[in-house]
XYZ file of N, CA and C in Angstrom:
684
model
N -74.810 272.447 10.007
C -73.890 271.890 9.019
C -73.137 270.719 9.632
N -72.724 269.802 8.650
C -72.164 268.396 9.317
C -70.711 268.687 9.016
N -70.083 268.412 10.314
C -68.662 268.771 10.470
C -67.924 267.549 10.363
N -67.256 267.416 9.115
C -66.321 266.127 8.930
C -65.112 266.182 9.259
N -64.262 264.946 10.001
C -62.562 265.354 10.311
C -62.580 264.298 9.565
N -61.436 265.168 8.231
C -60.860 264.019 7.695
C -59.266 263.243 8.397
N -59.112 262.727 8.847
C -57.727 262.094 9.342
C -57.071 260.791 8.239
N -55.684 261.363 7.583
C -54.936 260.811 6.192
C -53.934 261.557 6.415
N -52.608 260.889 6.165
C -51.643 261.658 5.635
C -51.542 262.166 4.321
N -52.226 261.788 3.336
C -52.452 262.031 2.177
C -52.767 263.197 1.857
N -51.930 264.400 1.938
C -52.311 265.625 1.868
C -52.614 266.089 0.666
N -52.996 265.337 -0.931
C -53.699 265.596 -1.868
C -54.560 265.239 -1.819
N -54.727 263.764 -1.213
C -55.991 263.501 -1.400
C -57.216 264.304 -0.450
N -57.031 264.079 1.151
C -57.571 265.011 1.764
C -57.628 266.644 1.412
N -56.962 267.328 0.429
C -57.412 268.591 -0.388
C -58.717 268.261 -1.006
N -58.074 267.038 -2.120
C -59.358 266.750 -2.821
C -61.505 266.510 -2.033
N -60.956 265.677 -1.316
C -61.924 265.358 -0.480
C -62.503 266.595 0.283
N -61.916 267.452 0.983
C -62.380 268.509 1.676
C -63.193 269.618 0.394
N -62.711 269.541 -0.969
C -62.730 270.724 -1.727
C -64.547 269.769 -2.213
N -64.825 268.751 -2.205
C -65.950 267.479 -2.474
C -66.800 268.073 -1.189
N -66.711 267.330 -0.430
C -67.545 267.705 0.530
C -67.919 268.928 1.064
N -67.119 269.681 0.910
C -67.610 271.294 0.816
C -68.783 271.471 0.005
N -68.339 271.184 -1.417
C -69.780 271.721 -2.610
C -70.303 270.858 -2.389
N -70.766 269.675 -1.581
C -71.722 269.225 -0.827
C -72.239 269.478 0.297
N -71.960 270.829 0.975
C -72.904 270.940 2.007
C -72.343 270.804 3.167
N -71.186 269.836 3.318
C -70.036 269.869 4.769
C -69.248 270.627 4.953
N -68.790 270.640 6.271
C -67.885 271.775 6.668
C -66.191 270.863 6.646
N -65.469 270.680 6.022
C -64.172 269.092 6.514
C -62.962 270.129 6.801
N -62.663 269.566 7.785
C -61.153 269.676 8.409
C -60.157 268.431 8.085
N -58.877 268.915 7.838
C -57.853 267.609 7.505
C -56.619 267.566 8.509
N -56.736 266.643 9.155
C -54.974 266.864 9.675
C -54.731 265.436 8.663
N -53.376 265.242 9.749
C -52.557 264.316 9.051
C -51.426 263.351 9.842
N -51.975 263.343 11.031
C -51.411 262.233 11.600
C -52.246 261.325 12.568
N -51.565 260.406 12.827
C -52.905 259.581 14.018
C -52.512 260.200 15.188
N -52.102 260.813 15.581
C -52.004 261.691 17.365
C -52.902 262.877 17.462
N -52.589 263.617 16.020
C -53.515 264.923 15.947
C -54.912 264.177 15.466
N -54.951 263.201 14.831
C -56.710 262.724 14.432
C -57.532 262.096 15.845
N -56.377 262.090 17.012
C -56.983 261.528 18.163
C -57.178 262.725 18.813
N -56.925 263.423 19.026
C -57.155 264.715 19.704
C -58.371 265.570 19.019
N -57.939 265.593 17.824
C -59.225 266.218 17.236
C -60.924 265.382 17.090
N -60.830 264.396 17.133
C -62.020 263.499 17.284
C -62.753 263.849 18.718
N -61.796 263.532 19.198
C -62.256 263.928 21.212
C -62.665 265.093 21.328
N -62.489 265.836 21.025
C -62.534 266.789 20.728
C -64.546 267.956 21.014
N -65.256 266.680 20.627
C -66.403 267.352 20.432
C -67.006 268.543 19.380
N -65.912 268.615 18.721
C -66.432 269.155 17.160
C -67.037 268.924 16.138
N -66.846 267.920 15.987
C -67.109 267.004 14.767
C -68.120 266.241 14.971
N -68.881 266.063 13.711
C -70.382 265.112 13.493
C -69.695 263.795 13.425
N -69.063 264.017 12.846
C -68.506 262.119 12.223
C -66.837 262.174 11.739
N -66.151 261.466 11.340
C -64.611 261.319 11.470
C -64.203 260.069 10.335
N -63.654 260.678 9.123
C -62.966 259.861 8.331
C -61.691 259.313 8.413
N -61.805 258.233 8.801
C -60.238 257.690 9.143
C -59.263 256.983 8.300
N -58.315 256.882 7.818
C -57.011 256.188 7.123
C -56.937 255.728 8.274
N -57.003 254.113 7.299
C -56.335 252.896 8.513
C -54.752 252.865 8.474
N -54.069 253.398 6.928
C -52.753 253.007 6.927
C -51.693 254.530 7.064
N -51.864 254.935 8.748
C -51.262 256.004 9.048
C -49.990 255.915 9.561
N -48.750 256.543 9.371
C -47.975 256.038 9.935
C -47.880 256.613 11.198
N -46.754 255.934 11.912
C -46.401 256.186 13.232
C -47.617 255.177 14.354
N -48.717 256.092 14.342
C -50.175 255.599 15.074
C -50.962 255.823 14.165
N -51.353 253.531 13.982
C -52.101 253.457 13.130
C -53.490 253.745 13.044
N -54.286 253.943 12.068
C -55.915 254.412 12.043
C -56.370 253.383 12.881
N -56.024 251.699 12.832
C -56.500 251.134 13.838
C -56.471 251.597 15.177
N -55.370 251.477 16.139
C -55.075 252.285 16.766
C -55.927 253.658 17.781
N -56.224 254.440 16.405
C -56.337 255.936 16.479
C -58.229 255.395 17.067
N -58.714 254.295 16.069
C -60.299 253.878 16.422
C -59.973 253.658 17.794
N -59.393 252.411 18.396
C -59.526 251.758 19.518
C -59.407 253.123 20.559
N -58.178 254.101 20.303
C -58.285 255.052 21.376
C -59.978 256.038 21.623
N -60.306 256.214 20.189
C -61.665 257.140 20.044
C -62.859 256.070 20.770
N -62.823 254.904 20.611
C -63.682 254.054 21.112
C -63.964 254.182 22.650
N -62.669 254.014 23.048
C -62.582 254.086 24.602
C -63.144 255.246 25.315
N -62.997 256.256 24.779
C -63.726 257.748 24.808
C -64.943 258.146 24.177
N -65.589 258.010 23.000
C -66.234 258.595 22.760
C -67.175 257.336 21.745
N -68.086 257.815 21.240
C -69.031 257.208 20.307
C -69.053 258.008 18.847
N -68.396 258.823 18.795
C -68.730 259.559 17.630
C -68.834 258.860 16.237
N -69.347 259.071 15.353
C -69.141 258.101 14.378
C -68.173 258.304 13.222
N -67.639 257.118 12.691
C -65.986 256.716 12.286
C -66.144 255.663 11.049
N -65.999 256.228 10.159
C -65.905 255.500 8.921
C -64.364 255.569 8.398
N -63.736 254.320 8.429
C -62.466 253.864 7.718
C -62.310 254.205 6.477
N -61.211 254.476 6.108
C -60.520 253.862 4.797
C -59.670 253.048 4.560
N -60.045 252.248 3.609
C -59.296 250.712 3.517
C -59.080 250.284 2.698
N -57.486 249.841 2.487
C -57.145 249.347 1.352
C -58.011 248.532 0.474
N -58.316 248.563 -0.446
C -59.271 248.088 -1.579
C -59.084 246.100 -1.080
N -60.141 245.274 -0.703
C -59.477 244.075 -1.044
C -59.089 243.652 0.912
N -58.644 244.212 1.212
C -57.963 244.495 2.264
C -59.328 243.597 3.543
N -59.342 242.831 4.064
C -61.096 242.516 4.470
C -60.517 242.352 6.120
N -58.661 242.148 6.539
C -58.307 241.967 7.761
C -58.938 243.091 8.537
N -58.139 244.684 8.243
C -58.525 245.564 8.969
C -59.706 246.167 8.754
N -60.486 245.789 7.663
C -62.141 246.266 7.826
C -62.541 245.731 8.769
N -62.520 244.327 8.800
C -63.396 243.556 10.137
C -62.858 243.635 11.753
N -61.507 244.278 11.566
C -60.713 244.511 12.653
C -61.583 245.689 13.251
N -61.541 246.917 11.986
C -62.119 248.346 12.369
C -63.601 248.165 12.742
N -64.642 247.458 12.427
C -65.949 247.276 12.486
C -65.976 246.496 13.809
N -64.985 245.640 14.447
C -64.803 245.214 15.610
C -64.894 245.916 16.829
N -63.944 246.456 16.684
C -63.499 248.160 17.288
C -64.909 249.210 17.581
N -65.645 249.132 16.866
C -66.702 250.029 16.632
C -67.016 250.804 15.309
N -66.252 250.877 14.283
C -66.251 251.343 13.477
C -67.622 251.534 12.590
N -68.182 253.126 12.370
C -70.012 252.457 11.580
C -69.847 251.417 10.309
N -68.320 252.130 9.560
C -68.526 251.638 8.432
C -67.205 251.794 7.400
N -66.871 251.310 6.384
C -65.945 251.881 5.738
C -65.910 251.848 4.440
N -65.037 252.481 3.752
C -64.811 252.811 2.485
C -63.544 252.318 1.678
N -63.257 251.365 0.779
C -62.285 251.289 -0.292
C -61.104 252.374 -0.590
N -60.192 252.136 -0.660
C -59.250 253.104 -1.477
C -58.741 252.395 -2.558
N -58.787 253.127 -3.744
C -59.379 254.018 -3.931
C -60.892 254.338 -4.059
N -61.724 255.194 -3.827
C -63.184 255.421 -4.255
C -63.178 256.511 -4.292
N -64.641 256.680 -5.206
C -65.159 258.276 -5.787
C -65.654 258.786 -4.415
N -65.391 260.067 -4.277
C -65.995 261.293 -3.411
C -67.767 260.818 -3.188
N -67.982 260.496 -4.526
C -69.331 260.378 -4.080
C -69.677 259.211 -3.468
N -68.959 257.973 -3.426
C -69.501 256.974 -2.127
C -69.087 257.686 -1.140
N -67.992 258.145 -0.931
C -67.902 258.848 0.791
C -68.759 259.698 0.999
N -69.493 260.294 -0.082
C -70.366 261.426 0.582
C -71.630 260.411 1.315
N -72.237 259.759 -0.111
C -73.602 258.367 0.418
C -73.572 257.823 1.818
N -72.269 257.681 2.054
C -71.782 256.838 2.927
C -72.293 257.623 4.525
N -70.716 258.565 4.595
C -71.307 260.156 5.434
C -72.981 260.271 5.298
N -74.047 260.422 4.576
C -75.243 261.131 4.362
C -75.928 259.500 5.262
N -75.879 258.361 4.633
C -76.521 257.332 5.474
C -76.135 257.315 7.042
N -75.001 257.100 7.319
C -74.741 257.429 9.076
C -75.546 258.564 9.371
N -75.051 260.196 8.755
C -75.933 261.292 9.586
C -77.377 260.756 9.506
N -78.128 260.484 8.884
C -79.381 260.268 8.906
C -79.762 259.141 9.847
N -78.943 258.232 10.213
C -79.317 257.249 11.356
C -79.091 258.006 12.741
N -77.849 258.745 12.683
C -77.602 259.483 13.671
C -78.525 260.443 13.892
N -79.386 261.539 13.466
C -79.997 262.616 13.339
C -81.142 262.372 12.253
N -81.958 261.218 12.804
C -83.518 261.053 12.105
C -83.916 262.553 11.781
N -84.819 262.668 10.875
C -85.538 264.160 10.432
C -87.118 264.301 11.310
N -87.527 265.195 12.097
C -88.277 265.090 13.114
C -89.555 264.139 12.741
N -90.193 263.674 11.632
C -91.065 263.416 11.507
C -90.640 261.620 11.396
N -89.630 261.452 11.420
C -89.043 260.082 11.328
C -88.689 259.422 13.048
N -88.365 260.264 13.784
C -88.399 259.847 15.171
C -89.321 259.658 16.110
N -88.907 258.666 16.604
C -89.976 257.606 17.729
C -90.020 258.645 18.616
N -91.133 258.922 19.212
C -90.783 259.574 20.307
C -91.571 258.310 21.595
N -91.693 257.390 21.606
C -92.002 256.211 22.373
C -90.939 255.441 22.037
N -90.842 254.551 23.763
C -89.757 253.550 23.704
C -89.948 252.389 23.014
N -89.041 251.361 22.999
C -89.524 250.141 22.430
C -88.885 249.369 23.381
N -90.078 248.715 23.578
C -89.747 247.315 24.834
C -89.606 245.899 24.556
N -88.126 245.702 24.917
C -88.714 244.153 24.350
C -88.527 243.663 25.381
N -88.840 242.901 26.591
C -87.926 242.205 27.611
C -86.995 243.407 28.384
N -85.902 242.887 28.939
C -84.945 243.647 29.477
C -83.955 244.768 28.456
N -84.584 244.954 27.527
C -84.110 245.896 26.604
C -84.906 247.251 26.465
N -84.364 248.067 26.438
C -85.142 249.403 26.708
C -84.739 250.288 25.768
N -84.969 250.784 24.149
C -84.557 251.770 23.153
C -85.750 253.178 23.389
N -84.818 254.204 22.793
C -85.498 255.493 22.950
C -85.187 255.623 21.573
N -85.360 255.746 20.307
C -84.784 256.065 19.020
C -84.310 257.550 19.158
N -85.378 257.966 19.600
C -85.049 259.717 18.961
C -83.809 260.065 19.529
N -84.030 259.491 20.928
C -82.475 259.852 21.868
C -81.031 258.966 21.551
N -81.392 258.050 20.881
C -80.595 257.039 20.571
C -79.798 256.553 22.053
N -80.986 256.537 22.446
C -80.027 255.438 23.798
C -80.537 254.330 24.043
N -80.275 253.715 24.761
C -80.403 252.075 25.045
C -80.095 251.905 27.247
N -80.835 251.138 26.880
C -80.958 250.690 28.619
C -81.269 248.882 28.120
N -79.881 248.366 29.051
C -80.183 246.874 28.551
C -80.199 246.079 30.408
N -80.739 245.551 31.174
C -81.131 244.940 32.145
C -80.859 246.289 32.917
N -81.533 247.680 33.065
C -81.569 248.671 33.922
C -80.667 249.106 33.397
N -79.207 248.910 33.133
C -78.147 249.337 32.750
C -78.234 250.294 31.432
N -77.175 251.630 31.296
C -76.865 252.100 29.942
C -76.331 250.617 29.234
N -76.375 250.983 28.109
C -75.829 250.040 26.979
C -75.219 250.749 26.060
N -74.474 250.496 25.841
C -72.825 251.739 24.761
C -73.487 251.136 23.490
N -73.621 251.974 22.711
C -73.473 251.344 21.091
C -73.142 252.605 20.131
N -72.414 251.795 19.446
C -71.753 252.569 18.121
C -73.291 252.572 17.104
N -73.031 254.094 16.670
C -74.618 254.628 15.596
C -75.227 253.534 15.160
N -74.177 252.847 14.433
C -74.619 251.589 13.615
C -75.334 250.679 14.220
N -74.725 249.628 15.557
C -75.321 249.434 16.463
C -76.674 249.402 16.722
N -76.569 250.635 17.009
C -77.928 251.362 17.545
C -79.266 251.007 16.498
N -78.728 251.443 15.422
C -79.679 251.132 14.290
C -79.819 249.515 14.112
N -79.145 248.873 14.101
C -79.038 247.500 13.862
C -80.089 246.550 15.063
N -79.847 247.163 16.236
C -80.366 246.632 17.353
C -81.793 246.957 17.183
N -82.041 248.005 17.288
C -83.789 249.025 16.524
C -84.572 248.270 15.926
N -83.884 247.514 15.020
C -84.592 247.453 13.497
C -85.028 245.852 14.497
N -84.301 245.076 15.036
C -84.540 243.734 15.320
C -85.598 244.079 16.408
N -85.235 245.034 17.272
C -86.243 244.811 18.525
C -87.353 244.903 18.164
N -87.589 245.669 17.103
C -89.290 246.456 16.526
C -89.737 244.669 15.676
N -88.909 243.965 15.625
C -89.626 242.627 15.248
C -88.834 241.963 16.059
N -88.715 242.002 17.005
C -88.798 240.829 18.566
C -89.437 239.652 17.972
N -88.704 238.397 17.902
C -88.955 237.027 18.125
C -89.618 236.670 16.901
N -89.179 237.578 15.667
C -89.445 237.051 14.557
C -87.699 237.407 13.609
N -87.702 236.628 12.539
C -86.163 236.414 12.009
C -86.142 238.162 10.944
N -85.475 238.671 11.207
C -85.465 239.791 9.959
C -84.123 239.249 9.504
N -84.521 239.488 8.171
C -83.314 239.012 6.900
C -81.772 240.316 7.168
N -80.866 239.446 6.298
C -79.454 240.443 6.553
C -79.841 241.572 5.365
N -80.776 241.450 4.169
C -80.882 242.284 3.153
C -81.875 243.367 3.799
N -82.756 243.079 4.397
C -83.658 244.119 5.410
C -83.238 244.789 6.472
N -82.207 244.208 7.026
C -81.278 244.724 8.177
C -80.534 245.811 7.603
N -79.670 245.552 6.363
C -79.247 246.664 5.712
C -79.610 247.446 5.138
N -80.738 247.192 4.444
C -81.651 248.057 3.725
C -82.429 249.486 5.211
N -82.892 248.940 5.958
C -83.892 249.897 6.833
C -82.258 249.984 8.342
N -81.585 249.230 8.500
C -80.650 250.189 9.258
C -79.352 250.515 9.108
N -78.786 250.046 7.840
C -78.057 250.833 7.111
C -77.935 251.712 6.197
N -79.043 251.860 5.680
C -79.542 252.639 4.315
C -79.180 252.264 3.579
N -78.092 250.894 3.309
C -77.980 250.748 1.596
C -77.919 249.150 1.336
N -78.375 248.378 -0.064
C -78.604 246.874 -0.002
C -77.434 246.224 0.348
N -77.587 245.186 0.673
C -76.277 243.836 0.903
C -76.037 242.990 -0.356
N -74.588 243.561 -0.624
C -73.921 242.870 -1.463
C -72.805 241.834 -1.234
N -72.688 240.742 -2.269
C -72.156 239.835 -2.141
C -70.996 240.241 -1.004
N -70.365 238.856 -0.410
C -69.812 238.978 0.471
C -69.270 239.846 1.562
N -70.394 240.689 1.976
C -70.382 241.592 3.292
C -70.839 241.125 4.104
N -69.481 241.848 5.093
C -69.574 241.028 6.497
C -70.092 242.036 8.064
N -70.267 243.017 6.806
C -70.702 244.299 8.203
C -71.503 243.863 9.050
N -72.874 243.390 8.369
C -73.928 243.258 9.982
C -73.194 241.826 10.571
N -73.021 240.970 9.929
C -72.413 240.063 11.236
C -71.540 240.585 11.885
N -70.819 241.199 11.468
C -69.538 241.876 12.977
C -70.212 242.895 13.687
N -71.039 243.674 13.421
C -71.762 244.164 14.000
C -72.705 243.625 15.446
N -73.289 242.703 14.465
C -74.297 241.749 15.823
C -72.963 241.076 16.341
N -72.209 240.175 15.898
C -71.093 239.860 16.486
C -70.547 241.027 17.831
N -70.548 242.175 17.640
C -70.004 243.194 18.993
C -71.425 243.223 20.177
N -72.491 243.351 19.031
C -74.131 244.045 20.111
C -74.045 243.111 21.167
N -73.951 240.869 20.482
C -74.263 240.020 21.366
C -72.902 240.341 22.609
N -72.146 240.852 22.429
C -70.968 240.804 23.152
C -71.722 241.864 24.419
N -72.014 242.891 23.878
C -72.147 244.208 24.873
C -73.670 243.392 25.910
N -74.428 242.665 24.707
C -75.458 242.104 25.579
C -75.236 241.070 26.355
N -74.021 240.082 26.466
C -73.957 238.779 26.988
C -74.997 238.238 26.473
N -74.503 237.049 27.483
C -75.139 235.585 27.128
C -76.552 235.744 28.149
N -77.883 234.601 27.375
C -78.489 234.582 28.289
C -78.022 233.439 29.112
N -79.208 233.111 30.075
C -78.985 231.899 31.371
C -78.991 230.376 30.907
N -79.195 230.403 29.613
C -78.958 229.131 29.005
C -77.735 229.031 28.541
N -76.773 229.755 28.414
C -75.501 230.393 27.692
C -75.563 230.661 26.294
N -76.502 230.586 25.551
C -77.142 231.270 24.229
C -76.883 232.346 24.128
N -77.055 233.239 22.609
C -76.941 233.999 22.866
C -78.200 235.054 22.813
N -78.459 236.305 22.551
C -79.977 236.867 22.673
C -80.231 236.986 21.250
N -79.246 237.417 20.451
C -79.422 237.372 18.974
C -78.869 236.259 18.336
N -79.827 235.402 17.614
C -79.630 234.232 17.436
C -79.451 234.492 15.836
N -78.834 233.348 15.069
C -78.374 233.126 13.561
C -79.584 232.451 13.038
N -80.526 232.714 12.065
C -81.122 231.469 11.547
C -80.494 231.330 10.489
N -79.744 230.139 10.075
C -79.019 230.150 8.589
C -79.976 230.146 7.403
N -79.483 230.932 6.403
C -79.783 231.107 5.496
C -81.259 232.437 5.370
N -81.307 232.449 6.079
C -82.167 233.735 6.707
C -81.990 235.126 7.008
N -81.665 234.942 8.425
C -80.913 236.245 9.288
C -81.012 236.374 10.447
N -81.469 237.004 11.071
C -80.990 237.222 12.584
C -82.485 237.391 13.378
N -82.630 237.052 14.870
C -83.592 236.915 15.740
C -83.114 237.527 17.100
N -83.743 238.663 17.730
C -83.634 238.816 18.781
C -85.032 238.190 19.668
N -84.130 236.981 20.557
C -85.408 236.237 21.175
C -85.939 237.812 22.287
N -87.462 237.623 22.279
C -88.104 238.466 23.151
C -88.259 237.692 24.348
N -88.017 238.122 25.442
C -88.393 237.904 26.830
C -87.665 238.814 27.677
């Protein structure tokens, strides 16, 4: 069973939400502050972690950057409707993904169900061979990464995002295909997820020896991880 922490002070709404995801199949826990949503994340309980960005005391921003530093677990925001500062702030941070306030139970569930499934492929969906591109080294099933010998940290999303490009090394995959096969859902007008996304990967990857970077922009296109 997929164990959700909801973290909100919103102690109706998190009723509501826990009483949702239950008759869907999850197990959700609620606290209600950002000190106890940091403790409980670390925690090692939990599949994945719903966060309120607008917590008081210690903000959901905040509460990400501390979970970041520690752990990988995966962390979907809630965000003021409109609001596009601290989405791209939280997706900076590491964040897989986030959600509007207000929204229906059932995008948070879609939402939740696309991460677990990137996170926890269904056995007949996992690589069990690496993928090589150059100094990049993916295991899917294990979801790890080895980038010049080195581990390479990546947030779920990440992980998937990086996947989808290496398996077409040195050819352009579009931002609507990027989201479609490693986010699970299409790209709509003005989303900025996979660029902040590749925006963090090129970071974790550096620059190459030309000072380029490894994932390149083709405008009006999408994105290229040069192979070598």
């Amino acid at each position: 069973m997929i164990r959700v922490l909801l973290v909100d002070d919103d102690q109706e709404l998190t009723a509501l939400l826990s009483e949702y995801l239950e008759r869907e199949g999850f197990a959700a826990t609620a606290v209600h502050s950002g000190e106890e949503g940091e403790v409980q994340a670390l925690s090692s309980r939990y599949s994945i972690v719903v966060l309120d960005v607008m917590l008081p005391r210690l903000s959901g921003i905040e509460v990400l950057r501390r979970i970041r530093a520690r752990s990988q677990v995966p962390v979907v925001l809630l965000t003021a409707r409109g609001d596009n500062i601290d989405r791209i702030t939280g997706l900076e941070l590491g964040a897989d993904d986030y959600v509007p306030k207000p929204s229906s139970p059932g995008e948070l569930v879609a939402r939740l169900r696309a991460i677990m499934r990137r996170v926890n492929p269904a056995p007949d969906q996992t690589a069990t061979e690496a993928i090589k591109t150059g100094q990049l080294v993916l295991w899917p099933g294990k979801r790890q990464a080895l980038w010049q010998g080195n581990e390479l940290g990546l947030t779920s999303t990440e992980f998937s995002l990086l996947e989808e490009l290496a398996r077409c090394a040195g050819q352009v995959v579009s931002k609507q295909d990027l989201s479609l096969n490693a986010l699970g859902c299409p790209l709509t007008r003005y989303d900025r997820r996979i660029d902040v996304h590749i925006s963090s990967i090129r970071q974790k990857l550096g620059p190459r020896p030309d000072a380029k970077a490894w994932i390149q922009s083709v405008r009006g296109l999408g994105y290229l991880l040069i192979a070598e």
